[in-house]
Amino acid sequence: MSGRVGDLSPKQAEALEEFRERIQDVLPLLPAQHDHFLLRWLRARNFNVNKSEAMLRKVVCFHCICVQVIEKYLSGGMCGFDREGSPIWWDVIGPVDPKGLFLSASKQDFIKSKIRDCEMLQKECDLQSERLGRHVEAITMIYDCEGLGLKHLWKPAIETYGEILTMFEDNYPEGLKRLFVIKAPKLFPVAYNLVKHFLSEITRNKIIVLGGNWQEVLLNYIDPEQLPAAYGGKLTDPDGDSRCRTKIHYAGTVPTSYYVRESVKVDYEQCLTVSRGSSQQLEYEILFPGCVLRWQFSSDGADIGFGVFMKGKIGERQNAGQMQEVVPSQRYNAHLVPEDGSLTCSEPGVYVLRFDNTYSIFQSKRISFTVEVLLPGQSQSPKKRAGSQVEASNQSQSPNNQGGSESGASS
């Protein structure tokens, strides 16, 4: 029997029932609760219920920790409405611990969190439109920059923040009405110069840096009843908290107990070095559809680009621009938080996992990785494969390598 819905042996059906019963406490945390989803975990461990449960609980625990860290230690929140009825989003920069956050969750976790915030604000604009009987389509943002320091200029944090800004501009055009910067220290211009190239000129023109009279200016745009008392208004929490902490998260230092590097140890099967200004390719020939390509990797010292491509033949000389992109290439902070992912291969072909270091002029990157090809309906433990390695660089190609050279400029 294949171990799929509608094709279960009596023993497999019994294992599914037992598995569902054992994980009742974490079912609400799963992205799906149907049999199709649960059977994936059982098939991955050959219907060994104990191993399947341990595998699922480990994943749930990891993701719960990431979500919990972001909810507790990433600042911000919606609080109040401006005089025109637009929602107000607050970001409190000073208490944020960028390194602690990045050691505890991945860049993708942060981006997903910000997407949820943007969707929530969009829905709030729609609700305001219904309440007021007129169209509300943009928000007011207030950045409290008191305590902005060098720790906030940490490169991985700046780059991720830039990606979030780009995502906001690309997916929520004209979603920002104005952005007030208050309590800006002398370091602010430096920080702003690091991120302004992510913003369109239209957006940059909406940023207003306020001086010492910032409370007075805010009250010109926001009714006192909608402005937290700590910022010059009259709004408080039910318990009298003038900072409205039930609505605005003020972050703080992330405890080291949340750090992924200290709590998750990954044993990788292979290592490779990606030279400066070059890339490395791992090729996997998938013979039939439905196979799952799964990967884990970490990098030493700095981030690394990663993407998945598809091409016609093994060893065929193609650079990134000549192959079909399957998983978009992007830079991962895998030196801070290990990255993992998977892809269901919808068609046969040669799939290429590409580690990209073409943007790095000076630094080589050492990558530790494990790649697995899971066969559809396989009855054994997942097979681990190293793949064939292709080095692409500005240097001459090694005779032992398959594939072609790829310059940094071409990718």
PDB file of N, CA and C in Angstrom, residues 68-136:
ATOM      1  N   GLN A  68       7.156  32.982  18.856  1.00  0.00           N
ATOM      2  CA  GLN A  68       7.128  33.581  20.187  1.00  0.00           C
ATOM      3  C   GLN A  68       8.166  34.684  20.317  1.00  0.00           C
ATOM      4  N   VAL A  69       9.357  34.454  19.783  1.00  0.00           N
ATOM      5  CA  VAL A  69      10.408  35.475  19.833  1.00  0.00           C
ATOM      6  C   VAL A  69       9.961  36.733  19.114  1.00  0.00           C
ATOM      7  N   ILE A  70       9.407  36.582  17.929  1.00  0.00           N
ATOM      8  CA  ILE A  70       8.978  37.743  17.151  1.00  0.00           C
ATOM      9  C   ILE A  70       7.855  38.485  17.856  1.00  0.00           C
ATOM     10  N   GLU A  71       6.901  37.746  18.405  1.00  0.00           N
ATOM     11  CA  GLU A  71       5.780  38.389  19.093  1.00  0.00           C
ATOM     12  C   GLU A  71       6.234  39.146  20.339  1.00  0.00           C
ATOM     13  N   LYS A  72       7.225  38.609  21.043  1.00  0.00           N
ATOM     14  CA  LYS A  72       7.642  39.212  22.309  1.00  0.00           C
ATOM     15  C   LYS A  72       8.719  40.272  22.155  1.00  0.00           C
ATOM     16  N   TYR A  73       9.591  40.121  21.141  1.00  0.00           N
ATOM     17  CA  TYR A  73      10.793  40.953  21.114  1.00  0.00           C
ATOM     18  C   TYR A  73      10.956  41.796  19.847  1.00  0.00           C
ATOM     19  N   LEU A  74       9.954  41.788  18.975  1.00  0.00           N
ATOM     20  CA  LEU A  74       9.967  42.692  17.825  1.00  0.00           C
ATOM     21  C   LEU A  74       9.004  43.831  18.120  1.00  0.00           C
ATOM     22  N   SER A  75       9.505  45.058  18.087  1.00  0.00           N
ATOM     23  CA  SER A  75       8.684  46.190  18.517  1.00  0.00           C
ATOM     24  C   SER A  75       7.645  46.545  17.472  1.00  0.00           C
ATOM     25  N   GLY A  76       6.671  47.340  17.914  1.00  0.00           N
ATOM     26  CA  GLY A  76       5.677  47.876  16.990  1.00  0.00           C
ATOM     27  C   GLY A  76       4.262  47.525  17.386  1.00  0.00           C
ATOM     28  N   GLY A  77       3.330  48.186  16.755  1.00  0.00           N
ATOM     29  CA  GLY A  77       1.924  47.903  16.993  1.00  0.00           C
ATOM     30  C   GLY A  77       1.041  49.037  16.508  1.00  0.00           C
ATOM     31  N   MET A  78      -0.220  48.695  16.248  1.00  0.00           N
ATOM     32  CA  MET A  78      -1.186  49.711  15.838  1.00  0.00           C
ATOM     33  C   MET A  78      -1.838  50.305  17.073  1.00  0.00           C
ATOM     34  N   CYS A  79      -1.857  51.620  17.135  1.00  0.00           N
ATOM     35  CA  CYS A  79      -2.451  52.292  18.296  1.00  0.00           C
ATOM     36  C   CYS A  79      -3.020  53.636  17.854  1.00  0.00           C
ATOM     37  N   GLY A  80      -4.336  53.747  17.849  1.00  0.00           N
ATOM     38  CA  GLY A  80      -4.996  55.009  17.549  1.00  0.00           C
ATOM     39  C   GLY A  80      -5.186  55.281  16.063  1.00  0.00           C
ATOM     40  N   PHE A  81      -5.872  56.403  15.797  1.00  0.00           N
ATOM     41  CA  PHE A  81      -6.142  56.852  14.429  1.00  0.00           C
ATOM     42  C   PHE A  81      -5.838  58.346  14.339  1.00  0.00           C
ATOM     43  N   ASP A  82      -5.370  58.770  13.165  1.00  0.00           N
ATOM     44  CA  ASP A  82      -5.102  60.198  13.017  1.00  0.00           C
ATOM     45  C   ASP A  82      -6.414  60.957  12.802  1.00  0.00           C
ATOM     46  N   ARG A  83      -6.336  62.258  12.657  1.00  0.00           N
ATOM     47  CA  ARG A  83      -7.543  63.084  12.577  1.00  0.00           C
ATOM     48  C   ARG A  83      -8.360  62.809  11.310  1.00  0.00           C
ATOM     49  N   GLU A  84      -7.751  62.164  10.331  1.00  0.00           N
ATOM     50  CA  GLU A  84      -8.467  61.815   9.104  1.00  0.00           C
ATOM     51  C   GLU A  84      -8.977  60.379   9.131  1.00  0.00           C
ATOM     52  N   GLY A  85      -8.776  59.706  10.267  1.00  0.00           N
ATOM     53  CA  GLY A  85      -9.290  58.347  10.423  1.00  0.00           C
ATOM     54  C   GLY A  85      -8.355  57.238  10.007  1.00  0.00           C
ATOM     55  N   SER A  86      -7.141  57.564   9.622  1.00  0.00           N
ATOM     56  CA  SER A  86      -6.190  56.527   9.204  1.00  0.00           C
ATOM     57  C   SER A  86      -5.559  55.842  10.413  1.00  0.00           C
ATOM     58  N   PRO A  87      -5.354  54.515  10.347  1.00  0.00           N
ATOM     59  CA  PRO A  87      -4.678  53.804  11.438  1.00  0.00           C
ATOM     60  C   PRO A  87      -3.256  54.330  11.629  1.00  0.00           C
ATOM     61  N   ILE A  88      -2.796  54.272  12.881  1.00  0.00           N
ATOM     62  CA  ILE A  88      -1.433  54.710  13.199  1.00  0.00           C
ATOM     63  C   ILE A  88      -0.610  53.497  13.622  1.00  0.00           C
ATOM     64  N   TRP A  89       0.517  53.293  12.951  1.00  0.00           N
ATOM     65  CA  TRP A  89       1.441  52.218  13.306  1.00  0.00           C
ATOM     66  C   TRP A  89       2.671  52.823  13.967  1.00  0.00           C
ATOM     67  N   TRP A  90       3.035  52.251  15.127  1.00  0.00           N
ATOM     68  CA  TRP A  90       4.187  52.721  15.883  1.00  0.00           C
ATOM     69  C   TRP A  90       5.331  51.714  15.781  1.00  0.00           C
ATOM     70  N   ASP A  91       6.540  52.224  15.604  1.00  0.00           N
ATOM     71  CA  ASP A  91       7.754  51.411  15.717  1.00  0.00           C
ATOM     72  C   ASP A  91       8.671  52.070  16.739  1.00  0.00           C
ATOM     73  N   VAL A  92       9.038  51.308  17.768  1.00  0.00           N
ATOM     74  CA  VAL A  92       9.911  51.818  18.824  1.00  0.00           C
ATOM     75  C   VAL A  92      11.274  51.147  18.648  1.00  0.00           C
ATOM     76  N   ILE A  93      12.243  51.893  18.177  1.00  0.00           N
ATOM     77  CA  ILE A  93      13.499  51.314  17.703  1.00  0.00           C
ATOM     78  C   ILE A  93      14.479  50.967  18.823  1.00  0.00           C
ATOM     79  N   GLY A  94      14.623  51.848  19.794  1.00  0.00           N
ATOM     80  CA  GLY A  94      15.681  51.727  20.795  1.00  0.00           C
ATOM     81  C   GLY A  94      15.821  50.379  21.471  1.00  0.00           C
ATOM     82  N   PRO A  95      14.732  49.797  22.007  1.00  0.00           N
ATOM     83  CA  PRO A  95      14.876  48.546  22.761  1.00  0.00           C
ATOM     84  C   PRO A  95      15.113  47.307  21.909  1.00  0.00           C
ATOM     85  N   VAL A  96      14.997  47.430  20.590  1.00  0.00           N
ATOM     86  CA  VAL A  96      15.113  46.252  19.727  1.00  0.00           C
ATOM     87  C   VAL A  96      16.529  45.677  19.779  1.00  0.00           C
ATOM     88  N   ASP A  97      16.607  44.346  19.852  1.00  0.00           N
ATOM     89  CA  ASP A  97      17.876  43.615  19.904  1.00  0.00           C
ATOM     90  C   ASP A  97      18.056  42.864  18.582  1.00  0.00           C
ATOM     91  N   PRO A  98      18.626  43.514  17.553  1.00  0.00           N
ATOM     92  CA  PRO A  98      18.698  42.876  16.231  1.00  0.00           C
ATOM     93  C   PRO A  98      19.427  41.536  16.224  1.00  0.00           C
ATOM     94  N   LYS A  99      20.596  41.481  16.859  1.00  0.00           N
ATOM     95  CA  LYS A  99      21.357  40.232  16.826  1.00  0.00           C
ATOM     96  C   LYS A  99      20.617  39.120  17.550  1.00  0.00           C
ATOM     97  N   GLY A 100      20.021  39.446  18.688  1.00  0.00           N
ATOM     98  CA  GLY A 100      19.268  38.436  19.416  1.00  0.00           C
ATOM     99  C   GLY A 100      18.115  37.888  18.600  1.00  0.00           C
ATOM    100  N   LEU A 101      17.427  38.768  17.874  1.00  0.00           N
ATOM    101  CA  LEU A 101      16.320  38.332  17.027  1.00  0.00           C
ATOM    102  C   LEU A 101      16.806  37.432  15.902  1.00  0.00           C
ATOM    103  N   PHE A 102      17.915  37.830  15.266  1.00  0.00           N
ATOM    104  CA  PHE A 102      18.397  37.057  14.129  1.00  0.00           C
ATOM    105  C   PHE A 102      19.047  35.747  14.551  1.00  0.00           C
ATOM    106  N   LEU A 103      19.480  35.647  15.794  1.00  0.00           N
ATOM    107  CA  LEU A 103      19.998  34.379  16.298  1.00  0.00           C
ATOM    108  C   LEU A 103      18.880  33.453  16.742  1.00  0.00           C
ATOM    109  N   SER A 104      17.655  33.968  16.755  1.00  0.00           N
ATOM    110  CA  SER A 104      16.525  33.201  17.263  1.00  0.00           C
ATOM    111  C   SER A 104      15.481  32.878  16.205  1.00  0.00           C
ATOM    112  N   ALA A 105      15.520  33.537  15.067  1.00  0.00           N
ATOM    113  CA  ALA A 105      14.542  33.311  14.004  1.00  0.00           C
ATOM    114  C   ALA A 105      15.195  33.646  12.669  1.00  0.00           C
ATOM    115  N   SER A 106      14.586  33.195  11.594  1.00  0.00           N
ATOM    116  CA  SER A 106      15.155  33.428  10.268  1.00  0.00           C
ATOM    117  C   SER A 106      14.614  34.707   9.655  1.00  0.00           C
ATOM    118  N   LYS A 107      15.299  35.155   8.618  1.00  0.00           N
ATOM    119  CA  LYS A 107      14.855  36.344   7.895  1.00  0.00           C
ATOM    120  C   LYS A 107      13.445  36.150   7.368  1.00  0.00           C
ATOM    121  N   GLN A 108      13.149  34.939   6.894  1.00  0.00           N
ATOM    122  CA  GLN A 108      11.824  34.684   6.350  1.00  0.00           C
ATOM    123  C   GLN A 108      10.743  34.806   7.421  1.00  0.00           C
ATOM    124  N   ASP A 109      11.087  34.459   8.674  1.00  0.00           N
ATOM    125  CA  ASP A 109      10.123  34.628   9.769  1.00  0.00           C
ATOM    126  C   ASP A 109       9.769  36.097   9.954  1.00  0.00           C
ATOM    127  N   PHE A 110      10.771  36.974   9.874  1.00  0.00           N
ATOM    128  CA  PHE A 110      10.514  38.409  10.027  1.00  0.00           C
ATOM    129  C   PHE A 110       9.657  38.936   8.883  1.00  0.00           C
ATOM    130  N   ILE A 111       9.980  38.517   7.681  1.00  0.00           N
ATOM    131  CA  ILE A 111       9.222  39.000   6.529  1.00  0.00           C
ATOM    132  C   ILE A 111       7.766  38.548   6.619  1.00  0.00           C
ATOM    133  N   LYS A 112       7.552  37.287   7.005  1.00  0.00           N
ATOM    134  CA  LYS A 112       6.180  36.802   7.163  1.00  0.00           C
ATOM    135  C   LYS A 112       5.440  37.595   8.232  1.00  0.00           C
ATOM    136  N   SER A 113       6.143  37.933   9.318  1.00  0.00           N
ATOM    137  CA  SER A 113       5.528  38.720  10.384  1.00  0.00           C
ATOM    138  C   SER A 113       5.092  40.081   9.874  1.00  0.00           C
ATOM    139  N   LYS A 114       5.938  40.724   9.085  1.00  0.00           N
ATOM    140  CA  LYS A 114       5.605  42.045   8.552  1.00  0.00           C
ATOM    141  C   LYS A 114       4.487  41.978   7.521  1.00  0.00           C
ATOM    142  N   ILE A 115       4.430  40.881   6.775  1.00  0.00           N
ATOM    143  CA  ILE A 115       3.309  40.702   5.843  1.00  0.00           C
ATOM    144  C   ILE A 115       2.000  40.618   6.619  1.00  0.00           C
ATOM    145  N   ARG A 116       2.017  39.885   7.744  1.00  0.00           N
ATOM    146  CA  ARG A 116       0.805  39.805   8.575  1.00  0.00           C
ATOM    147  C   ARG A 116       0.411  41.183   9.097  1.00  0.00           C
ATOM    148  N   ASP A 117       1.409  41.974   9.521  1.00  0.00           N
ATOM    149  CA  ASP A 117       1.117  43.328   9.999  1.00  0.00           C
ATOM    150  C   ASP A 117       0.498  44.172   8.891  1.00  0.00           C
ATOM    151  N   CYS A 118       1.055  44.076   7.693  1.00  0.00           N
ATOM    152  CA  CYS A 118       0.541  44.869   6.567  1.00  0.00           C
ATOM    153  C   CYS A 118      -0.886  44.463   6.220  1.00  0.00           C
ATOM    154  N   GLU A 119      -1.149  43.161   6.249  1.00  0.00           N
ATOM    155  CA  GLU A 119      -2.503  42.698   5.945  1.00  0.00           C
ATOM    156  C   GLU A 119      -3.485  43.163   7.010  1.00  0.00           C
ATOM    157  N   MET A 120      -3.048  43.137   8.271  1.00  0.00           N
ATOM    158  CA  MET A 120      -3.904  43.616   9.353  1.00  0.00           C
ATOM    159  C   MET A 120      -4.227  45.092   9.174  1.00  0.00           C
ATOM    160  N   LEU A 121      -3.230  45.891   8.829  1.00  0.00           N
ATOM    161  CA  LEU A 121      -3.439  47.326   8.632  1.00  0.00           C
ATOM    162  C   LEU A 121      -4.335  47.597   7.431  1.00  0.00           C
ATOM    163  N   GLN A 122      -4.198  46.792   6.384  1.00  0.00           N
ATOM    164  CA  GLN A 122      -5.066  46.952   5.217  1.00  0.00           C
ATOM    165  C   GLN A 122      -6.518  46.675   5.588  1.00  0.00           C
ATOM    166  N   LYS A 123      -6.733  45.624   6.390  1.00  0.00           N
ATOM    167  CA  LYS A 123      -8.094  45.315   6.837  1.00  0.00           C
ATOM    168  C   LYS A 123      -8.637  46.427   7.728  1.00  0.00           C
ATOM    169  N   GLU A 124      -7.765  47.007   8.555  1.00  0.00           N
ATOM    170  CA  GLU A 124      -8.198  48.100   9.428  1.00  0.00           C
ATOM    171  C   GLU A 124      -8.601  49.312   8.592  1.00  0.00           C
ATOM    172  N   CYS A 125      -7.883  49.571   7.509  1.00  0.00           N
ATOM    173  CA  CYS A 125      -8.274  50.665   6.603  1.00  0.00           C
ATOM    174  C   CYS A 125      -9.653  50.398   6.007  1.00  0.00           C
ATOM    175  N   ASP A 126      -9.901  49.145   5.629  1.00  0.00           N
ATOM    176  CA  ASP A 126     -11.209  48.795   5.072  1.00  0.00           C
ATOM    177  C   ASP A 126     -12.314  48.986   6.105  1.00  0.00           C
ATOM    178  N   LEU A 127     -12.036  48.574   7.349  1.00  0.00           N
ATOM    179  CA  LEU A 127     -13.029  48.755   8.415  1.00  0.00           C
ATOM    180  C   LEU A 127     -13.293  50.229   8.674  1.00  0.00           C
ATOM    181  N   GLN A 128     -12.244  51.031   8.672  1.00  0.00           N
ATOM    182  CA  GLN A 128     -12.408  52.471   8.860  1.00  0.00           C
ATOM    183  C   GLN A 128     -13.232  53.089   7.734  1.00  0.00           C
ATOM    184  N   SER A 129     -13.054  52.595   6.530  1.00  0.00           N
ATOM    185  CA  SER A 129     -13.847  53.086   5.403  1.00  0.00           C
ATOM    186  C   SER A 129     -15.328  52.827   5.641  1.00  0.00           C
ATOM    187  N   GLU A 130     -15.644  51.642   6.181  1.00  0.00           N
ATOM    188  CA  GLU A 130     -17.042  51.319   6.484  1.00  0.00           C
ATOM    189  C   GLU A 130     -17.567  52.176   7.630  1.00  0.00           C
ATOM    190  N   ARG A 131     -16.752  52.364   8.660  1.00  0.00           N
ATOM    191  CA  ARG A 131     -17.199  53.143   9.819  1.00  0.00           C
ATOM    192  C   ARG A 131     -17.445  54.602   9.461  1.00  0.00           C
ATOM    193  N   LEU A 132     -16.560  55.172   8.657  1.00  0.00           N
ATOM    194  CA  LEU A 132     -16.601  56.611   8.385  1.00  0.00           C
ATOM    195  C   LEU A 132     -17.407  56.960   7.144  1.00  0.00           C
ATOM    196  N   GLY A 133     -17.711  55.958   6.333  1.00  0.00           N
ATOM    197  CA  GLY A 133     -18.466  56.230   5.122  1.00  0.00           C
ATOM    198  C   GLY A 133     -17.654  56.920   4.044  1.00  0.00           C
ATOM    199  N   ARG A 134     -16.334  56.836   4.141  1.00  0.00           N
ATOM    200  CA  ARG A 134     -15.453  57.394   3.114  1.00  0.00           C
ATOM    201  C   ARG A 134     -14.200  56.526   3.034  1.00  0.00           C
ATOM    202  N   HIS A 135     -13.535  56.632   1.918  1.00  0.00           N
ATOM    203  CA  HIS A 135     -12.436  55.709   1.655  1.00  0.00           C
ATOM    204  C   HIS A 135     -11.186  56.061   2.460  1.00  0.00           C
ATOM    205  N   VAL A 136     -10.676  55.083   3.216  1.00  0.00           N
ATOM    206  CA  VAL A 136      -9.408  55.203   3.945  1.00  0.00           C
ATOM    207  C   VAL A 136      -8.465  54.154   3.365  1.00  0.00           C
TER     208      VAL A 136
END
